[in-house]
DNA sequence: TATTTAACTTAAGCTTGCTTAAGTTTTCAA
DNA sequence: TTGAAAACTTAAGCAAGCTTAAGTTAAATA
């Protein structure tokens, strides 16, 4: 069994990794199909192939789950993606949303050698501009502190901005426009019961975020030890 | 007829452009097949497809020739390739031979937007490190002076190094090691009849090049007007 | 617990780009 | 000018990755 990686297989593995929950790591083929914008049939098909390659566990009607081998490959794709993003942002001064779709294609192309040079150029970053962790060349993720979403943060408390979830909206670009960056400190001022929007203070400036945005922001406690 | 470009089609177009002679622009399918490392049958097949797309002229047994439309696409691929090369060399400090194979894959990936940003970053270069011309975004090549190969250069005369032909050998890296760069001036000292090797003086240092190397070096006359 | 419906898989078939093998056309040398 | 060799094309078939349609299993509800 050769580990022959095609672009398509890499995308399946990456997407399985992205979809899976921390506990039950099983992913339904239908869910996968939706994310990859292909038919369910295509996903079932591929599930079998990845199974034969030893990259996922798979039983018909029971979903797929990455094996250690599959997860390592998935993390490698994610590594490439995030390093490409950072690299293009840094050299060409592009915004995250401009760079995301490019990285989607480039992540399958560069050799390991090139990726390592890019990693070196960026001085081996642990996190991308969203605060998402970048696996190192051995597929290991940097240690991550406990975090809470802004929707669940305690009113009155201080936090650091830790992560901006990268769905398809241009949230990071918007926050950047507001002058916000990762690791900035913030105080939760109030939460409106009516619509769950949250008021926060950052750099002595007040901002209000809708629930939709607050849900995408992960925070790390700033007062003393987190527990 | 959609202009749906696949990686494979782009490679065929690019290769036809690279192989063709300035006068008779016809390229035999067998020659193409050899360069692309596929069977002759595959090339004949593709010739028909490219013909249907209006990208080449093709009559069975008569070879292919790029149409204006095909040439424009080919030049665009070449543009991407050379810009990627330059970009990686400049940002990551890689050598030409390290970067060439990467560019071979990347040339099919980036969006026009990204390529234009790279072009901008590089300040719209006209030539790559080999002295090969880089088409601009409209597919136009920079004006090129008349040149002679070092094998045909006149003994005693002065020239500028204009171009280093980029075949598969690591010639450019070797010349760089010797301290030679494009546009340096050189004097042809002598040519050995026995093996057609050439002695030249560059920066007051003498070098001897075999016929094989001399053939890859294009020069532009340095004394007054060329004729 | 039975049955309907939703979720998922299998089957058949398409396209792209390749292969090998068989068939044509050119070309070139006698 | 002809006929063998070289050059090229066509035919048949394969693999990957998709599609739609038909079939199966699991889950949900009565």
Coordinates of C-alpha atoms (C1' of nucleotides) in Angstrom, one line a residue:
Chain A
X1 CA 0.0 0.0 0.0
X2 CA 1.7 3.1 -1.2
X3 CA 1.0 6.4 0.6
X4 CA 0.2 8.1 -2.7
X5 CA -1.3 11.4 -1.8
X6 CA -3.5 13.1 -4.3
X7 CA -4.9 16.6 -3.8
X8 CA -8.3 15.2 -3.3
X9 CA -7.2 12.7 -0.6
X10 CA -5.3 15.5 1.2
X11 CA -8.5 17.6 1.2
X12 CA -10.6 14.8 2.6
X13 CA -8.1 14.1 5.4
X14 CA -7.8 17.8 6.2
X15 CA -11.5 18.3 6.2
X16 CA -12.1 15.2 8.5
X17 CA -9.6 16.7 10.9
X18 CA -11.3 20.1 10.8
X19 CA -14.8 18.8 11.3
X20 CA -14.2 16.3 14.0
X21 CA -15.2 17.0 17.6
X22 CA -12.5 16.7 20.4
X23 CA -14.3 13.8 22.0
X24 CA -16.1 11.7 19.4
X25 CA -13.8 12.0 16.5
X26 CA -16.1 10.2 14.1
X27 CA -17.3 12.2 11.1
X28 CA -20.3 11.3 9.1
X29 CA -19.8 10.9 5.3
X30 CA -22.7 13.2 4.7
X31 CA -21.2 16.0 6.7
X32 CA -17.9 15.5 4.9
X33 CA -19.7 15.6 1.6
X34 CA -21.4 18.9 2.4
X35 CA -18.1 20.6 3.4
X36 CA -16.3 19.3 0.4
X37 CA -19.2 20.2 -1.9
X38 CA -19.3 16.7 -3.4
X39 CA -22.0 14.1 -3.5
X40 CA -22.5 11.6 -0.6
X41 CA -21.6 8.9 -3.0
X42 CA -18.2 10.4 -3.7
X43 CA -17.5 10.6 0.0
X44 CA -18.4 7.0 0.7
X45 CA -16.2 6.0 -2.2
X46 CA -13.3 7.9 -0.8
X47 CA -13.9 6.6 2.7
X48 CA -13.2 3.1 1.4
X49 CA -10.1 4.2 -0.4
X50 CA -8.7 6.0 2.6
X51 CA -9.6 2.9 4.7
X52 CA -7.6 0.7 2.3
X53 CA -4.7 3.1 2.7
X54 CA -4.9 2.8 6.5
X55 CA -5.6 6.5 6.9
X56 CA -9.1 6.3 8.4
X57 CA -11.2 3.8 10.3
X58 CA -14.4 3.2 8.5
X59 CA -17.4 1.0 8.7
X60 CA -20.3 1.6 6.3
X61 CA -23.0 3.7 7.9
X62 CA -20.8 4.5 10.9
X63 CA -18.7 7.4 9.7
X64 CA -15.0 7.8 9.4
X65 CA -12.3 8.6 11.9
X66 CA -8.6 9.4 11.2
X67 CA -6.0 6.9 12.2
X68 CA -2.8 8.1 13.7
X69 CA -1.3 7.9 10.2
X70 CA -4.2 9.8 8.7
X71 CA -4.1 12.5 11.3
X72 CA -0.4 13.1 10.7
X73 CA -1.0 13.6 7.1
X74 CA -4.0 15.9 7.8
X75 CA -1.8 18.0 10.2
X76 CA 0.8 18.2 7.6
X77 CA -1.7 19.7 5.1
X78 CA -2.9 22.2 7.7
X79 CA 0.7 23.1 8.5
X80 CA 1.3 23.9 4.8
X81 CA -1.8 25.9 4.6
X82 CA -1.0 28.1 7.6
X83 CA 2.6 28.6 6.7
X84 CA 1.6 29.6 3.2
X85 CA -0.9 32.1 4.5
X86 CA 1.6 33.6 6.9
X87 CA 4.3 33.7 4.3
X88 CA 2.1 35.5 1.8
X89 CA 0.8 37.9 4.4
X90 CA 4.2 38.8 5.5
X91 CA 6.0 39.2 2.2
X92 CA 3.2 40.6 0.1
X93 CA 1.3 42.4 2.7
X94 CA -2.0 40.8 1.9
X95 CA -5.0 40.5 4.1
X96 CA -6.1 37.2 5.5
X97 CA -9.2 36.9 3.4
X98 CA -7.1 37.6 0.3
X99 CA -4.7 34.9 1.1
X100 CA -7.0 32.1 2.3
X101 CA -8.1 30.8 -1.0
X102 CA -4.6 30.9 -2.5
X103 CA -3.4 28.8 0.4
X104 CA -6.2 26.4 -0.3
X105 CA -4.5 25.5 -3.5
X106 CA -0.9 26.0 -2.6
X107 CA -1.1 23.7 0.4
X108 CA -1.0 20.7 -1.9
X109 CA 1.9 21.9 -4.0
X110 CA 5.2 22.9 -2.3
X111 CA 7.8 20.3 -1.4
X112 CA 8.7 19.6 2.2
X113 CA 11.9 21.4 1.5
X114 CA 10.2 24.6 0.5
X115 CA 7.7 24.4 3.4
X116 CA 10.7 24.1 5.8
X117 CA 12.4 27.1 4.2
X118 CA 9.2 29.1 4.7
X119 CA 8.9 27.9 8.2
X120 CA 12.5 29.0 8.8
X121 CA 11.8 32.4 7.2
X122 CA 8.9 32.9 9.5
X123 CA 11.0 31.8 12.5
X124 CA 9.0 28.7 13.2
X125 CA 5.7 30.3 14.2
X126 CA 3.4 28.4 16.6
X127 CA 0.2 30.2 15.6
X128 CA -1.3 31.7 12.5
X129 CA -3.0 35.1 12.4
X130 CA -6.2 33.6 13.6
X131 CA -4.5 32.1 16.6
X132 CA -4.8 28.7 15.1
X133 CA -2.0 26.4 16.0
X134 CA 0.6 25.4 13.4
X135 CA 1.8 21.8 13.6
X136 CA 5.6 21.5 13.4
X137 CA 7.3 19.3 10.9
X138 CA 6.8 16.3 13.1
X139 CA 3.0 16.9 13.2
X140 CA 3.0 18.1 16.8
X141 CA 0.8 20.9 17.9
X142 CA 2.0 23.6 20.2
X143 CA 0.6 23.5 23.7
X144 CA -2.6 25.4 24.1
X145 CA -4.0 27.1 27.1
X146 CA -7.6 26.6 28.2
X147 CA -9.9 29.1 26.6
X148 CA -13.5 30.3 26.7
X149 CA -15.6 31.8 24.0
X150 CA -16.5 35.5 24.4
X151 CA -20.1 34.3 24.6
X152 CA -19.3 32.4 27.8
X153 CA -16.8 34.8 29.3
X154 CA -17.5 36.3 32.8
X155 CA -18.6 39.9 32.9
X156 CA -16.1 42.1 34.6
X157 CA -13.1 39.8 34.1
X158 CA -10.0 40.3 32.0
X159 CA -8.9 38.1 29.1
X160 CA -6.5 37.9 26.3
X161 CA -7.7 37.5 22.7
X162 CA -6.5 34.0 21.9
X163 CA -8.1 32.9 18.7
X164 CA -10.4 34.0 15.9
X165 CA -12.3 31.2 14.4
X166 CA -11.8 31.1 10.7
X167 CA -15.0 30.4 9.1
X168 CA -15.9 31.9 5.8
X169 CA -16.7 35.4 7.1
X170 CA -14.0 38.0 6.9
X171 CA -13.9 38.4 10.6
X172 CA -10.2 38.7 11.1
X173 CA -10.0 41.4 8.5
X174 CA -12.8 43.3 10.3
X175 CA -11.1 43.0 13.7
X176 CA -7.8 44.1 12.2
X177 CA -9.6 47.2 10.9
X178 CA -10.8 47.9 14.4
X179 CA -7.2 47.8 15.5
X180 CA -7.5 44.5 17.4
X181 CA -4.8 41.9 17.4
X182 CA -4.3 38.5 19.0
X183 CA -3.0 38.6 22.6
X184 CA -4.5 42.0 23.3
X185 CA -6.1 42.3 26.7
X186 CA -9.8 42.9 27.0
X187 CA -12.3 43.4 29.7
X188 CA -15.9 42.1 29.4
X189 CA -18.1 45.0 30.3
X190 CA -21.6 43.6 29.9
X191 CA -23.8 41.1 28.1
X192 CA -27.2 42.0 26.7
X193 CA -29.7 39.3 27.5
X194 CA -31.9 40.4 24.6
X195 CA -29.5 39.4 21.8
X196 CA -26.5 38.0 23.7
X197 CA -24.3 40.8 22.3
X198 CA -21.3 41.7 24.4
X199 CA -19.6 45.0 25.3
X200 CA -15.9 44.9 25.9
X201 CA -13.1 47.3 26.5
X202 CA -9.9 47.0 24.6
X203 CA -7.1 49.6 24.9
X204 CA -9.5 51.9 26.7
X205 CA -11.9 51.8 23.8
X206 CA -15.3 50.2 23.9
X207 CA -16.6 47.8 21.3
X208 CA -19.8 45.8 21.0
X209 CA -19.9 42.4 19.4
X210 CA -23.0 40.5 18.3
X211 CA -23.4 37.0 19.5
X212 CA -22.4 35.7 16.1
X213 CA -19.0 37.4 16.4
X214 CA -18.6 36.7 20.1
X215 CA -18.9 33.0 19.4
X216 CA -15.9 33.1 17.1
X217 CA -13.6 34.7 19.7
X218 CA -11.7 32.5 22.0
X219 CA -10.2 34.1 25.1
X220 CA -7.7 33.1 27.8
X221 CA -8.1 34.3 31.3
X222 CA -5.8 37.2 32.2
X223 CA -6.1 37.3 35.9
X224 CA -3.5 35.0 37.5
X225 CA -3.6 31.3 37.0
X226 CA -6.4 29.9 35.0
X227 CA -8.0 26.9 36.5
Chain B
X1 CA -16.0 25.9 -26.0
X2 CA -14.9 26.9 -22.6
X3 CA -11.3 27.9 -22.0
X4 CA -11.1 25.4 -19.2
X5 CA -7.4 25.1 -18.3
X6 CA -6.2 22.0 -16.6
X7 CA -2.7 21.6 -15.3
X8 CA -2.0 19.2 -18.1
X9 CA -3.1 21.5 -20.8
X10 CA -1.1 24.3 -19.4
X11 CA 2.0 22.1 -19.5
X12 CA 1.4 21.1 -23.1
X13 CA 1.0 24.7 -24.2
X14 CA 4.0 25.8 -22.2
X15 CA 6.1 23.0 -23.6
X16 CA 5.0 23.7 -27.2
X17 CA 6.1 27.3 -26.7
X18 CA 9.5 26.3 -25.3
X19 CA 10.3 23.7 -28.0
X20 CA 9.3 25.7 -31.0
X21 CA 11.9 27.3 -33.3
X22 CA 11.6 31.0 -34.1
X23 CA 10.9 30.4 -37.8
X24 CA 9.0 27.1 -38.2
X25 CA 6.9 27.1 -35.1
X26 CA 5.6 23.6 -35.8
X27 CA 6.3 21.1 -33.1
X28 CA 6.1 17.4 -33.7
X29 CA 3.9 15.4 -31.3
X30 CA 6.8 12.9 -30.7
X31 CA 9.1 15.7 -29.6
X32 CA 6.4 17.0 -27.3
X33 CA 5.8 13.6 -25.9
X34 CA 9.5 13.1 -25.1
X35 CA 9.7 16.4 -23.3
X36 CA 6.6 15.8 -21.3
X37 CA 7.6 12.2 -20.6
X38 CA 4.3 10.8 -21.9
X39 CA 3.5 8.4 -24.7
X40 CA 3.1 9.7 -28.3
X41 CA -0.5 8.5 -28.1
X42 CA -1.2 10.9 -25.2
X43 CA 0.3 13.8 -27.2
X44 CA -1.8 13.0 -30.3
X45 CA -4.8 12.9 -28.1
X46 CA -4.1 16.2 -26.4
X47 CA -3.3 17.8 -29.8
X48 CA -6.9 17.1 -30.8
X49 CA -8.3 18.5 -27.6
X50 CA -6.2 21.7 -27.9
X51 CA -7.2 22.0 -31.5
X52 CA -10.9 21.8 -30.5
X53 CA -10.3 24.5 -28.0
X54 CA -8.7 26.7 -30.6
X55 CA -5.4 26.8 -28.9
X56 CA -3.3 25.0 -31.5
X57 CA -3.3 24.4 -35.2
X58 CA -3.2 20.7 -35.8
X59 CA -3.3 18.3 -38.7
X60 CA -2.6 14.6 -38.1
X61 CA 1.0 13.7 -39.0
X62 CA 1.9 17.4 -39.3
X63 CA 2.6 18.5 -35.8
X64 CA 1.1 21.3 -33.7
X65 CA 1.5 25.0 -33.7
X66 CA 0.2 27.5 -31.1
X67 CA -2.5 29.9 -32.2
X68 CA -2.4 33.4 -30.9
X69 CA -4.8 32.4 -28.2
X70 CA -2.7 29.4 -27.3
X71 CA 0.5 31.4 -27.3
X72 CA -1.0 33.9 -24.9
X73 CA -1.9 31.2 -22.5
X74 CA 1.5 29.6 -22.8
X75 CA 3.2 33.0 -22.1
X76 CA 1.0 33.4 -19.1
X77 CA 2.2 30.1 -17.7
X78 CA 5.8 31.1 -18.3
X79 CA 5.2 34.4 -16.6
X80 CA 3.9 32.6 -13.6
X81 CA 6.7 30.2 -13.5
X82 CA 9.4 32.9 -13.7
X83 CA 7.8 35.2 -11.2
X84 CA 7.4 32.4 -8.7
X85 CA 11.1 31.5 -9.2
X86 CA 12.2 35.1 -8.7
X87 CA 9.9 35.5 -5.7
X88 CA 11.2 32.4 -3.9
X89 CA 14.8 33.3 -4.7
X90 CA 14.4 36.8 -3.3
X91 CA 12.4 36.0 -0.2
X92 CA 13.8 32.7 0.8
X93 CA 17.3 33.1 -0.5
X94 CA 17.2 29.9 -2.5
X95 CA 19.3 28.9 -5.4
X96 CA 17.9 28.7 -8.9
X97 CA 18.1 24.9 -9.1
X98 CA 16.3 24.6 -5.7
X99 CA 13.5 26.7 -6.9
X100 CA 12.9 25.5 -10.4
X101 CA 11.0 22.3 -9.6
X102 CA 8.9 24.1 -7.1
X103 CA 7.9 26.7 -9.7
X104 CA 7.0 23.9 -12.0
X105 CA 4.1 23.0 -9.7
X106 CA 3.3 26.5 -8.4
X107 CA 2.9 28.0 -11.9
X108 CA -0.4 26.3 -12.2
X109 CA -1.8 27.3 -8.9
X110 CA -1.8 31.0 -7.9
X111 CA -4.6 33.3 -9.0
X112 CA -4.0 36.1 -11.3
X113 CA -4.4 38.4 -8.3
X114 CA -1.6 36.7 -6.4
X115 CA 0.7 36.7 -9.4
X116 CA 0.2 40.4 -9.9
X117 CA 1.0 41.1 -6.3
X118 CA 4.2 39.1 -6.7
X119 CA 5.0 41.0 -9.9
X120 CA 4.5 44.2 -8.0
X121 CA 6.6 43.0 -5.1
X122 CA 9.4 42.3 -7.5
X123 CA 8.9 45.7 -9.1
X124 CA 7.8 44.3 -12.5
X125 CA 11.0 42.5 -13.6
X126 CA 11.7 42.0 -17.3
X127 CA 14.1 39.2 -17.0
X128 CA 14.5 36.2 -14.7
X129 CA 17.9 35.1 -13.2
X130 CA 18.7 33.3 -16.4
X131 CA 18.1 36.4 -18.5
X132 CA 15.0 34.8 -19.8
X133 CA 12.3 37.4 -20.6
X134 CA 9.2 37.5 -18.4
X135 CA 6.0 38.3 -20.2
X136 CA 3.9 41.1 -18.7
X137 CA 0.3 40.6 -17.7
X138 CA -0.8 41.3 -21.2
X139 CA 1.4 38.5 -22.5
X140 CA 3.9 40.9 -24.1
X141 CA 7.6 40.1 -24.0
X142 CA 10.2 42.8 -23.2
X143 CA 12.3 43.9 -26.2
X144 CA 15.4 41.8 -26.6
X145 CA 18.7 42.7 -28.2
X146 CA 20.5 40.6 -30.8
X147 CA 22.7 38.0 -29.2
X148 CA 25.3 35.4 -30.1
X149 CA 26.2 32.2 -28.3
X150 CA 29.6 32.2 -26.7
X151 CA 30.5 29.3 -29.1
X152 CA 30.0 31.8 -32.0
X153 CA 31.5 34.9 -30.3
X154 CA 34.5 36.6 -32.0
X155 CA 37.8 36.2 -30.3
X156 CA 39.1 39.5 -28.9
X157 CA 35.8 41.2 -28.7
X158 CA 33.9 42.4 -25.7
X159 CA 30.4 41.2 -24.7
X160 CA 27.8 41.3 -21.9
X161 CA 26.5 38.1 -20.5
X162 CA 22.9 38.2 -21.5
X163 CA 21.3 34.9 -20.9
X164 CA 22.0 31.5 -19.5
X165 CA 20.0 28.7 -21.1
X166 CA 18.0 26.9 -18.5
X167 CA 18.2 23.2 -19.4
X168 CA 18.4 20.6 -16.7
X169 CA 22.0 21.2 -15.6
X170 CA 22.7 23.4 -12.7
X171 CA 24.6 25.9 -14.8
X172 CA 23.3 29.0 -13.3
X173 CA 24.2 27.9 -9.8
X174 CA 27.7 27.0 -11.0
X175 CA 28.2 30.4 -12.7
X176 CA 26.9 32.1 -9.6
X177 CA 29.5 30.2 -7.6
X178 CA 32.2 31.5 -9.9
X179 CA 31.0 35.0 -9.1
X180 CA 29.4 35.6 -12.5
X181 CA 26.2 37.5 -13.0
X182 CA 24.0 38.6 -15.9
X183 CA 25.1 41.8 -17.6
X184 CA 28.7 41.4 -16.6
X185 CA 31.2 42.3 -19.3
X186 CA 33.5 39.7 -20.7
X187 CA 36.2 39.4 -23.3
X188 CA 36.7 36.4 -25.5
X189 CA 40.4 35.5 -25.2
X190 CA 40.7 32.3 -27.3
X191 CA 38.9 29.3 -28.6
X192 CA 40.6 25.9 -28.7
X193 CA 40.0 24.2 -32.0
X194 CA 40.6 20.8 -30.5
X195 CA 37.4 20.8 -28.3
X196 CA 35.8 24.2 -29.0
X197 CA 36.4 25.3 -25.4
X198 CA 36.6 29.0 -24.9
X199 CA 38.8 31.2 -22.6
X200 CA 37.3 34.4 -21.4
X201 CA 38.3 37.2 -19.1
X202 CA 35.7 38.5 -16.7
X203 CA 36.5 41.1 -14.0
X204 CA 40.2 40.6 -14.7
X205 CA 39.9 36.9 -14.0
X206 CA 40.2 34.2 -16.6
X207 CA 37.8 31.3 -17.0
X208 CA 37.7 28.4 -19.4
X209 CA 34.3 27.0 -20.5
X210 CA 33.7 23.8 -22.4
X211 CA 31.8 23.8 -25.6
X212 CA 28.8 22.4 -23.7
X213 CA 28.7 25.4 -21.4
X214 CA 29.7 28.0 -24.0
X215 CA 26.6 26.9 -26.0
X216 CA 24.3 27.8 -23.2
X217 CA 25.7 31.4 -22.8
X218 CA 24.1 34.1 -24.9
X219 CA 26.1 37.4 -25.2
X220 CA 25.3 40.8 -26.4
X221 CA 28.1 42.8 -28.2
X222 CA 29.6 45.4 -25.9
X223 CA 31.5 47.6 -28.4
X224 CA 29.3 50.3 -29.6
X225 CA 26.4 49.5 -31.8
X226 CA 25.7 46.0 -32.6
X227 CA 25.0 45.4 -36.3
Chain C
dT1 C1' -42.0 -3.5 18.2
dA2 C1' -43.2 -2.2 13.5
dT3 C1' -42.7 0.8 10.1
dT4 C1' -41.6 5.0 7.8
dT5 C1' -38.1 8.2 6.8
dA6 C1' -33.6 9.9 6.8
dA7 C1' -28.9 8.7 6.2
dC8 C1' -25.9 6.3 3.9
dT9 C1' -23.9 3.0 0.3
dT10 C1' -23.6 0.6 -4.0
dA11 C1' -24.0 0.4 -9.0
dA12 C1' -23.5 2.2 -13.4
dG13 C1' -21.6 5.6 -16.0
dC14 C1' -19.0 9.9 -17.3
dT15 C1' -14.5 12.7 -18.1
dT16 C1' -9.6 13.5 -18.1
dG17 C1' -5.4 11.9 -19.0
dC18 C1' -2.8 8.4 -19.4
dT19 C1' -1.1 3.4 -21.3
dT20 C1' -0.1 -0.4 -24.8
dA21 C1' -1.0 -2.5 -29.1
dA22 C1' -2.5 -2.2 -33.7
dG23 C1' -2.9 0.5 -37.7
dT24 C1' -1.7 4.5 -41.0
dT25 C1' 1.0 7.9 -43.2
dT26 C1' 5.4 9.8 -44.4
dT27 C1' 9.9 9.7 -45.5
dC28 C1' 14.0 8.2 -47.3
dA29 C1' 17.1 5.1 -49.4
dA30 C1' 17.7 1.8 -53.0
Chain D
dT1 C1' 9.1 4.8 -57.7
dT2 C1' 8.8 1.7 -54.5
dG3 C1' 8.9 -0.4 -50.3
dA4 C1' 10.9 -0.7 -45.6
dA5 C1' 11.5 2.0 -41.6
dA6 C1' 10.3 5.8 -38.8
dA7 C1' 6.9 8.8 -37.3
dC8 C1' 2.6 9.4 -36.0
dT9 C1' -2.4 8.2 -34.9
dT10 C1' -6.3 5.4 -33.6
dA11 C1' -8.4 2.0 -30.7
dA12 C1' -9.2 -0.2 -26.6
dG13 C1' -8.7 0.0 -21.9
dC14 C1' -7.4 1.7 -17.1
dA15 C1' -7.4 4.7 -12.8
dA16 C1' -9.1 8.6 -10.2
dG17 C1' -12.7 11.2 -8.9
dC18 C1' -16.8 12.6 -9.7
dT19 C1' -22.2 12.1 -10.9
dT20 C1' -27.2 10.3 -10.6
dA21 C1' -30.2 6.6 -9.6
dA22 C1' -31.3 2.6 -7.1
dG23 C1' -30.7 0.0 -3.0
dT24 C1' -29.7 -0.8 2.0
dT25 C1' -29.4 0.2 6.9
dA26 C1' -30.3 2.9 10.9
dA27 C1' -33.1 5.9 13.5
dA28 C1' -37.2 7.9 14.8
dT29 C1' -41.9 7.7 15.6
dA30 C1' -46.2 5.8 16.4

